DNA sequence: TTAGGTGCAAACGTTTTGCAACTTG
DNA sequence: CAAGTTGCAAAACGTTTGCACCTAA
């Protein structure tokens, strides 16, 4: 529950340490708490979500610190920032081996993750057709989930 | 240049008028200027972009009015709102017959539009596999365009 | 005449920043 | 001890809203 499942957290720590060393950054207690809570989370966290988790462990952590730490994780490629309709940024762990897209219910805001290799192949074709070197992509399907269809 | 190309602006006007009549909304000079400037624009305009264009014609138009008018256009399905990385909302004319996705250069911010029916088909399959009724989607491919690859 | 629209400025919610105090290496 | 980091509160940012005045129907 809330754990990292089968993913390799150790690898994330290593990548982070490596990045911090290379950039002369310091490993503080706050950073440890924020990053560990983040790595142990599933799904798409807002700053507030993460701050709540972090404060259970270390109530004095300020909220600029969470922003700054997530910016750091974003910069070293360990977190993805997402913007779904509302005005809030949400963050997601960038597991080395995983890529998925999102299927979002317009009524109950439920978010389902999926992967589809066929789509990925076609995306690479589109990119190369335009001479682009593809780095990443974002695909979001918006619709009405089975539960909400039933409710009508 | 900056014109609407081969698209049918008249149809947009008709749809807008229809919507306004049905909702008891009024056709003001400001709305006319904002919507016409918007319909005559290509690409992805921020509120500021549009306000600049609008003020050439009618300098007294306030900037809440542009927001409110774009909200109206969004509500009646004549404009799409987009969020690319920065904090700004951008708007795009929702031409009746057209759907496209975006290929974005990470270095020069160039945006190319594309359509790919194969991808659309697979998207519909994914949605129905999860029991979703698909309403719309957003696909963005990020990479490096040919020009920027050459510059290195 | 009246419901709706406008422009302004103030309010809003999220994110960023300046700064003095504090840690890490 | 130097340089990076923190927490706070203030500022900044894009967007929304309250309100008195205006205008289309």
Short mmCIF file of C-alpha atoms (C1' of nucleotides) in Angstrom, two decimals:
data_model
loop_
_atom_site.label_atom_id
_atom_site.label_comp_id
_atom_site.label_asym_id
_atom_site.label_seq_id
_atom_site.Cartn_x
_atom_site.Cartn_y
_atom_site.Cartn_z
CA UNK A 1 0.00 0.00 0.00
CA UNK A 2 1.61 3.21 -1.14
CA UNK A 3 4.78 1.23 -1.53
CA UNK A 4 6.92 1.24 -4.60
CA UNK A 5 5.77 -2.17 -5.75
CA UNK A 6 8.29 -3.97 -7.89
CA UNK A 7 10.24 -0.86 -8.86
CA UNK A 8 13.85 -0.26 -8.04
CA UNK A 9 13.98 2.65 -5.60
CA UNK A 10 17.66 2.04 -5.00
CA UNK A 11 18.32 2.99 -8.58
CA UNK A 12 16.49 6.29 -8.16
CA UNK A 13 18.54 7.07 -5.07
CA UNK A 14 21.70 6.31 -6.98
CA UNK A 15 20.72 8.54 -9.87
CA UNK A 16 19.82 11.33 -7.50
CA UNK A 17 23.07 11.06 -5.55
CA UNK A 18 25.01 11.03 -8.74
CA UNK A 19 23.26 14.16 -9.97
CA UNK A 20 23.75 15.92 -6.65
CA UNK A 21 27.43 15.10 -6.51
CA UNK A 22 28.01 16.24 -10.05
CA UNK A 23 26.30 19.55 -9.28
CA UNK A 24 27.79 20.14 -5.84
CA UNK A 25 24.43 19.83 -4.11
CA UNK A 26 23.97 18.70 -0.53
CA UNK A 27 22.07 15.85 0.97
CA UNK A 28 19.94 17.35 3.71
CA UNK A 29 17.45 15.76 6.03
CA UNK A 30 14.60 17.61 4.30
CA UNK A 31 15.61 16.42 0.88
CA UNK A 32 15.85 12.89 2.13
CA UNK A 33 12.37 12.99 3.60
CA UNK A 34 10.79 14.61 0.56
CA UNK A 35 12.43 12.35 -1.98
CA UNK A 36 11.77 9.17 -0.01
CA UNK A 37 8.12 10.04 0.45
CA UNK A 38 7.90 10.84 -3.22
CA UNK A 39 9.58 7.64 -4.33
CA UNK A 40 7.25 5.67 -2.07
CA UNK A 41 4.14 7.19 -3.62
CA UNK A 42 1.98 5.96 -6.41
CA UNK A 43 0.14 8.13 -8.84
CA UNK A 44 0.02 11.83 -9.39
CA UNK A 45 0.80 13.98 -6.40
CA UNK A 46 0.21 17.65 -6.03
CA UNK A 47 2.59 19.66 -3.92
CA UNK A 48 0.01 19.65 -1.16
CA UNK A 49 -0.42 15.88 -1.28
CA UNK A 50 3.29 15.43 -0.90
CA UNK A 51 3.64 18.09 1.76
CA UNK A 52 1.00 16.31 3.84
CA UNK A 53 2.90 13.05 3.67
CA UNK A 54 6.18 14.73 4.41
CA UNK A 55 4.90 16.59 7.43
CA UNK A 56 3.82 13.39 9.13
CA UNK A 57 7.47 12.55 9.33
CA UNK A 58 8.90 16.02 9.71
CA UNK A 59 6.31 18.68 10.52
CA UNK A 60 8.62 21.62 10.23
CA UNK A 61 9.27 21.19 6.53
CA UNK A 62 8.20 24.24 4.62
CA UNK A 63 6.40 24.22 1.47
CA UNK A 64 8.92 26.07 -0.62
CA UNK A 65 11.22 23.17 0.18
CA UNK A 66 8.86 20.70 -1.42
CA UNK A 67 8.64 22.87 -4.51
CA UNK A 68 12.38 23.19 -4.65
CA UNK A 69 12.96 19.50 -4.15
CA UNK A 70 10.48 18.55 -6.86
CA UNK A 71 12.15 20.99 -9.19
CA UNK A 72 15.40 19.21 -8.46
CA UNK A 73 13.83 15.82 -9.18
CA UNK A 74 12.37 17.16 -12.39
CA UNK A 75 15.73 18.56 -13.45
CA UNK A 76 17.48 15.26 -12.95
CA UNK A 77 14.73 13.38 -14.74
CA UNK A 78 13.37 11.50 -11.74
CA UNK A 79 9.97 13.18 -11.75
CA UNK A 80 7.51 14.11 -14.43
CA UNK A 81 5.34 17.15 -14.07
CA UNK A 82 1.78 16.83 -15.34
CA UNK A 83 -0.98 19.30 -15.93
CA UNK A 84 -4.47 17.92 -16.07
CA UNK A 85 -7.26 20.44 -16.50
CA UNK A 86 -7.22 22.18 -13.09
CA UNK A 87 -4.58 24.76 -12.22
CA UNK A 88 -2.39 22.41 -10.19
CA UNK A 89 0.88 20.75 -11.12
CA UNK A 90 1.09 17.09 -10.29
CA UNK A 91 4.19 14.99 -10.09
CA UNK A 92 4.88 11.38 -10.82
CA UNK A 93 7.91 9.19 -10.26
CA UNK A 94 9.85 8.60 -13.48
CA UNK A 95 10.62 4.92 -13.15
CA UNK A 96 13.45 3.93 -15.44
CA UNK A 97 11.63 1.13 -17.20
CA UNK A 98 8.13 2.44 -17.29
CA UNK A 99 6.21 4.61 -19.60
CA UNK A 100 2.49 5.00 -19.56
CA UNK A 101 -0.21 7.30 -20.76
CA UNK A 102 -3.44 8.40 -19.13
CA UNK A 103 -7.11 7.72 -19.58
CA UNK A 104 -9.06 10.32 -17.65
CA UNK A 105 -12.74 10.33 -16.71
CA UNK A 106 -14.25 13.75 -17.32
CA UNK A 107 -16.92 13.22 -14.68
CA UNK A 108 -15.24 11.62 -11.67
CA UNK A 109 -11.63 12.58 -12.47
CA UNK A 110 -10.54 8.97 -12.18
CA UNK A 111 -7.21 8.37 -13.89
CA UNK A 112 -6.25 5.05 -15.42
CA UNK A 113 -2.77 4.40 -16.69
CA UNK A 114 -2.11 2.39 -19.79
CA UNK A 115 0.62 1.42 -22.18
CA UNK A 116 0.18 0.66 -25.82
CA UNK A 117 3.15 -0.32 -27.88
CA UNK A 118 1.24 0.08 -31.13
CA UNK A 119 0.61 3.73 -30.43
CA UNK A 120 4.23 4.25 -29.48
CA UNK A 121 5.39 2.77 -32.76
CA UNK A 122 3.13 5.06 -34.76
CA UNK A 123 4.33 8.04 -32.75
CA UNK A 124 7.92 7.27 -33.63
CA UNK A 125 6.90 7.05 -37.26
CA UNK A 126 5.18 10.42 -37.17
CA UNK A 127 8.20 12.02 -35.53
CA UNK A 128 10.66 10.60 -37.99
CA UNK A 129 8.42 11.54 -40.91
CA UNK A 130 8.92 15.17 -39.81
CA UNK A 131 12.62 14.66 -39.16
CA UNK A 132 12.23 15.03 -35.40
CA UNK A 133 14.31 13.16 -32.89
CA UNK A 134 11.63 12.04 -30.45
CA UNK A 135 12.42 12.61 -26.78
CA UNK A 136 9.17 12.05 -24.97
CA UNK A 137 5.47 12.31 -25.43
CA UNK A 138 2.29 12.93 -23.60
CA UNK A 139 -0.96 11.23 -24.47
CA UNK A 140 -4.16 11.79 -22.58
CA UNK A 141 -7.51 10.29 -23.50
CA UNK A 142 -10.52 12.00 -21.97
CA UNK A 143 -13.84 10.27 -21.74
CA UNK A 144 -16.46 8.81 -19.47
CA UNK A 145 -15.59 5.78 -17.40
CA UNK A 146 -17.87 2.72 -17.08
CA UNK A 147 -19.01 3.71 -13.56
CA UNK A 148 -20.09 7.17 -14.65
CA UNK A 149 -21.82 5.88 -17.78
CA UNK A 150 -23.86 3.59 -15.58
CA UNK A 151 -24.87 6.39 -13.21
CA UNK A 152 -26.87 8.18 -15.87
CA UNK B 1 -1.04 35.53 -44.01
CA UNK B 2 -2.62 35.07 -40.64
CA UNK B 3 -5.85 34.50 -42.52
CA UNK B 4 -8.12 31.60 -42.04
CA UNK B 5 -6.94 29.76 -45.13
CA UNK B 6 -9.47 27.39 -46.57
CA UNK B 7 -11.54 27.09 -43.42
CA UNK B 8 -15.12 28.13 -43.18
CA UNK B 9 -15.27 31.09 -40.81
CA UNK B 10 -18.89 31.64 -41.70
CA UNK B 11 -19.74 28.35 -40.11
CA UNK B 12 -18.01 29.36 -36.87
CA UNK B 13 -19.99 32.58 -36.81
CA UNK B 14 -23.18 30.65 -37.34
CA UNK B 15 -22.42 28.22 -34.55
CA UNK B 16 -21.55 31.07 -32.23
CA UNK B 17 -24.71 33.01 -33.02
CA UNK B 18 -26.77 29.92 -32.54
CA UNK B 19 -25.20 29.28 -29.15
CA UNK B 20 -25.64 32.88 -28.08
CA UNK B 21 -29.28 32.95 -29.11
CA UNK B 22 -30.02 29.70 -27.32
CA UNK B 23 -28.41 31.07 -24.15
CA UNK B 24 -29.82 34.58 -24.35
CA UNK B 25 -26.38 36.14 -24.83
CA UNK B 26 -25.76 39.39 -26.62
CA UNK B 27 -23.65 40.28 -29.58
CA UNK B 28 -21.52 43.19 -28.53
CA UNK B 29 -18.87 45.12 -30.39
CA UNK B 30 -16.18 43.70 -28.08
CA UNK B 31 -17.25 40.14 -28.68
CA UNK B 32 -17.30 40.71 -32.39
CA UNK B 33 -13.77 42.09 -32.37
CA UNK B 34 -12.39 39.38 -30.12
CA UNK B 35 -14.00 36.49 -31.93
CA UNK B 36 -13.14 37.78 -35.40
CA UNK B 37 -9.52 38.31 -34.47
CA UNK B 38 -9.46 34.86 -32.96
CA UNK B 39 -11.05 33.18 -35.97
CA UNK B 40 -8.57 34.96 -38.22
CA UNK B 41 -5.58 33.67 -36.29
CA UNK B 42 -3.47 30.64 -36.87
CA UNK B 43 -1.84 28.63 -34.18
CA UNK B 44 -1.89 28.81 -30.44
CA UNK B 45 -2.63 32.18 -28.95
CA UNK B 46 -2.19 33.23 -25.39
CA UNK B 47 -4.59 35.75 -23.92
CA UNK B 48 -1.89 38.38 -24.31
CA UNK B 49 -1.33 37.53 -27.97
CA UNK B 50 -4.99 37.92 -28.67
CA UNK B 51 -5.35 41.05 -26.58
CA UNK B 52 -2.56 42.67 -28.58
CA UNK B 53 -4.32 41.93 -31.85
CA UNK B 54 -7.65 43.06 -30.50
CA UNK B 55 -6.34 46.34 -29.18
CA UNK B 56 -5.08 47.37 -32.58
CA UNK B 57 -8.67 47.50 -33.65
CA UNK B 58 -10.26 48.56 -30.38
CA UNK B 59 -7.77 49.82 -27.80
CA UNK B 60 -10.24 50.15 -24.96
CA UNK B 61 -11.00 46.46 -24.73
CA UNK B 62 -10.11 45.13 -21.32
CA UNK B 63 -8.40 42.01 -20.67
CA UNK B 64 -11.09 40.38 -18.58
CA UNK B 65 -13.24 40.65 -21.70
CA UNK B 66 -10.79 38.57 -23.68
CA UNK B 67 -10.78 35.95 -20.94
CA UNK B 68 -14.53 35.95 -20.79
CA UNK B 69 -14.92 35.74 -24.53
CA UNK B 70 -12.50 32.86 -24.81
CA UNK B 71 -14.34 31.08 -22.05
CA UNK B 72 -17.48 31.53 -24.10
CA UNK B 73 -15.80 30.14 -27.20
CA UNK B 74 -14.50 27.22 -25.21
CA UNK B 75 -17.95 26.52 -23.79
CA UNK B 76 -19.55 26.42 -27.19
CA UNK B 77 -16.78 24.23 -28.56
CA UNK B 78 -15.24 26.77 -30.92
CA UNK B 79 -11.93 27.01 -29.12
CA UNK B 80 -9.58 24.49 -27.57
CA UNK B 81 -7.52 25.39 -24.56
CA UNK B 82 -4.00 23.99 -24.49
CA UNK B 83 -1.30 23.87 -21.87
CA UNK B 84 2.23 23.40 -23.09
CA UNK B 85 4.92 23.41 -20.44
CA UNK B 86 4.91 27.10 -19.35
CA UNK B 87 2.21 28.43 -17.07
CA UNK B 88 0.15 30.02 -19.85
CA UNK B 89 -3.10 28.88 -21.40
CA UNK B 90 -3.15 28.98 -25.15
CA UNK B 91 -6.17 28.83 -27.40
CA UNK B 92 -6.74 27.44 -30.82
CA UNK B 93 -9.66 27.62 -33.22
CA UNK B 94 -11.69 24.42 -33.26
CA UNK B 95 -12.33 24.04 -36.95
CA UNK B 96 -15.23 21.70 -37.58
CA UNK B 97 -13.45 19.29 -39.83
CA UNK B 98 -10.04 19.30 -38.31
CA UNK B 99 -8.35 17.42 -35.58
CA UNK B 100 -4.65 17.43 -35.09
CA UNK B 101 -1.99 16.72 -32.53
CA UNK B 102 1.26 18.48 -31.83
CA UNK B 103 4.90 17.83 -32.43
CA UNK B 104 6.92 20.25 -30.34
CA UNK B 105 10.60 21.11 -30.57
CA UNK B 106 12.15 21.24 -27.11
CA UNK B 107 14.85 23.65 -28.24
CA UNK B 108 13.18 26.25 -30.43
CA UNK B 109 9.57 25.75 -29.28
CA UNK B 110 8.46 25.27 -32.87
CA UNK B 111 5.10 23.53 -33.04
CA UNK B 112 4.08 21.33 -35.95
CA UNK B 113 0.58 19.99 -36.28
CA UNK B 114 -0.13 16.53 -37.55
CA UNK B 115 -2.93 14.06 -37.96
CA UNK B 116 -2.57 10.31 -37.87
CA UNK B 117 -5.60 8.16 -38.33
CA UNK B 118 -3.74 5.03 -37.24
CA UNK B 119 -3.04 6.52 -33.85
CA UNK B 120 -6.65 7.61 -33.51
CA UNK B 121 -7.87 4.11 -34.20
CA UNK B 122 -5.60 2.62 -31.55
CA UNK B 123 -6.73 5.25 -29.07
CA UNK B 124 -10.34 4.28 -29.60
CA UNK B 125 -9.36 0.67 -29.02
CA UNK B 126 -7.58 1.47 -25.76
CA UNK B 127 -10.54 3.47 -24.51
CA UNK B 128 -13.06 0.79 -25.32
CA UNK B 129 -10.83 -1.88 -23.79
CA UNK B 130 -11.25 0.01 -20.51
CA UNK B 131 -14.95 0.56 -21.06
CA UNK B 132 -14.52 4.30 -21.57
CA UNK B 133 -16.61 6.36 -23.89
CA UNK B 134 -13.91 8.48 -25.57
CA UNK B 135 -14.66 12.17 -25.83
CA UNK B 136 -11.41 13.76 -26.82
CA UNK B 137 -7.70 13.33 -26.53
CA UNK B 138 -4.49 15.21 -26.36
CA UNK B 139 -1.28 13.95 -27.87
CA UNK B 140 1.95 15.84 -27.76
CA UNK B 141 5.26 14.58 -29.08
CA UNK B 142 8.31 16.39 -27.77
CA UNK B 143 11.62 16.16 -29.54
CA UNK B 144 14.27 18.00 -31.48
CA UNK B 145 13.38 19.37 -34.88
CA UNK B 146 15.61 18.99 -37.95
CA UNK B 147 16.85 22.60 -37.78
CA UNK B 148 17.94 22.28 -34.18
CA UNK B 149 19.60 18.93 -34.74
CA UNK B 150 21.66 20.52 -37.49
CA UNK B 151 22.75 23.41 -35.29
CA UNK B 152 24.71 21.17 -32.95
"C1'" DT C 1 -36.56 48.80 -19.49
"C1'" DT C 2 -33.90 45.10 -18.07
"C1'" DA C 3 -30.88 41.34 -18.36
"C1'" DG C 4 -26.56 40.93 -19.83
"C1'" DG C 5 -21.76 42.91 -20.80
"C1'" DT C 6 -17.79 45.84 -19.90
"C1'" DG C 7 -13.64 47.79 -17.65
"C1'" DC C 8 -11.32 48.43 -13.76
"C1'" DA C 9 -9.06 47.02 -9.83
"C1'" DA C 10 -8.99 44.02 -6.24
"C1'" DA C 11 -9.01 39.08 -4.99
"C1'" DC C 12 -7.58 34.55 -5.92
"C1'" DG C 13 -4.67 30.25 -5.87
"C1'" DT C 14 -0.41 28.48 -7.29
"C1'" DT C 15 4.37 29.04 -7.71
"C1'" DT C 16 8.71 31.64 -7.08
"C1'" DT C 17 11.91 34.48 -4.59
"C1'" DG C 18 14.64 37.53 -1.15
"C1'" DC C 19 16.59 37.09 2.93
"C1'" DA C 20 18.45 36.01 7.52
"C1'" DA C 21 19.47 31.96 10.00
"C1'" DC C 22 21.16 27.42 9.72
"C1'" DT C 23 23.70 23.02 7.87
"C1'" DT C 24 26.66 20.29 5.26
"C1'" DG C 25 30.98 18.98 3.54
"C1'" DC D 1 34.29 28.33 7.25
"C1'" DA D 2 32.33 28.70 2.68
"C1'" DA D 3 28.71 27.51 -0.02
"C1'" DG D 4 24.46 25.44 -0.27
"C1'" DT D 5 19.80 24.99 2.03
"C1'" DT D 6 15.92 26.16 4.80
"C1'" DG D 7 11.55 28.48 6.41
"C1'" DC D 8 9.14 32.32 6.33
"C1'" DA D 9 6.64 35.82 4.32
"C1'" DA D 10 6.28 38.67 0.53
"C1'" DA D 11 6.12 38.96 -4.37
"C1'" DA D 12 4.92 37.38 -8.76
"C1'" DC D 13 2.20 35.21 -12.00
"C1'" DG D 14 -1.94 34.02 -14.70
"C1'" DT D 15 -6.72 33.96 -13.98
"C1'" DT D 16 -11.27 35.13 -11.87
"C1'" DT D 17 -14.56 38.15 -9.72
"C1'" DG D 18 -17.33 42.19 -7.57
"C1'" DC D 19 -19.13 46.16 -8.80
"C1'" DA D 20 -20.73 50.51 -10.83
"C1'" DC D 21 -21.60 51.91 -15.24
"C1'" DC D 22 -23.02 50.90 -19.93
"C1'" DT D 23 -25.72 48.84 -23.95
"C1'" DA D 24 -28.27 45.46 -26.83
"C1'" DA D 25 -32.59 43.75 -27.49
#
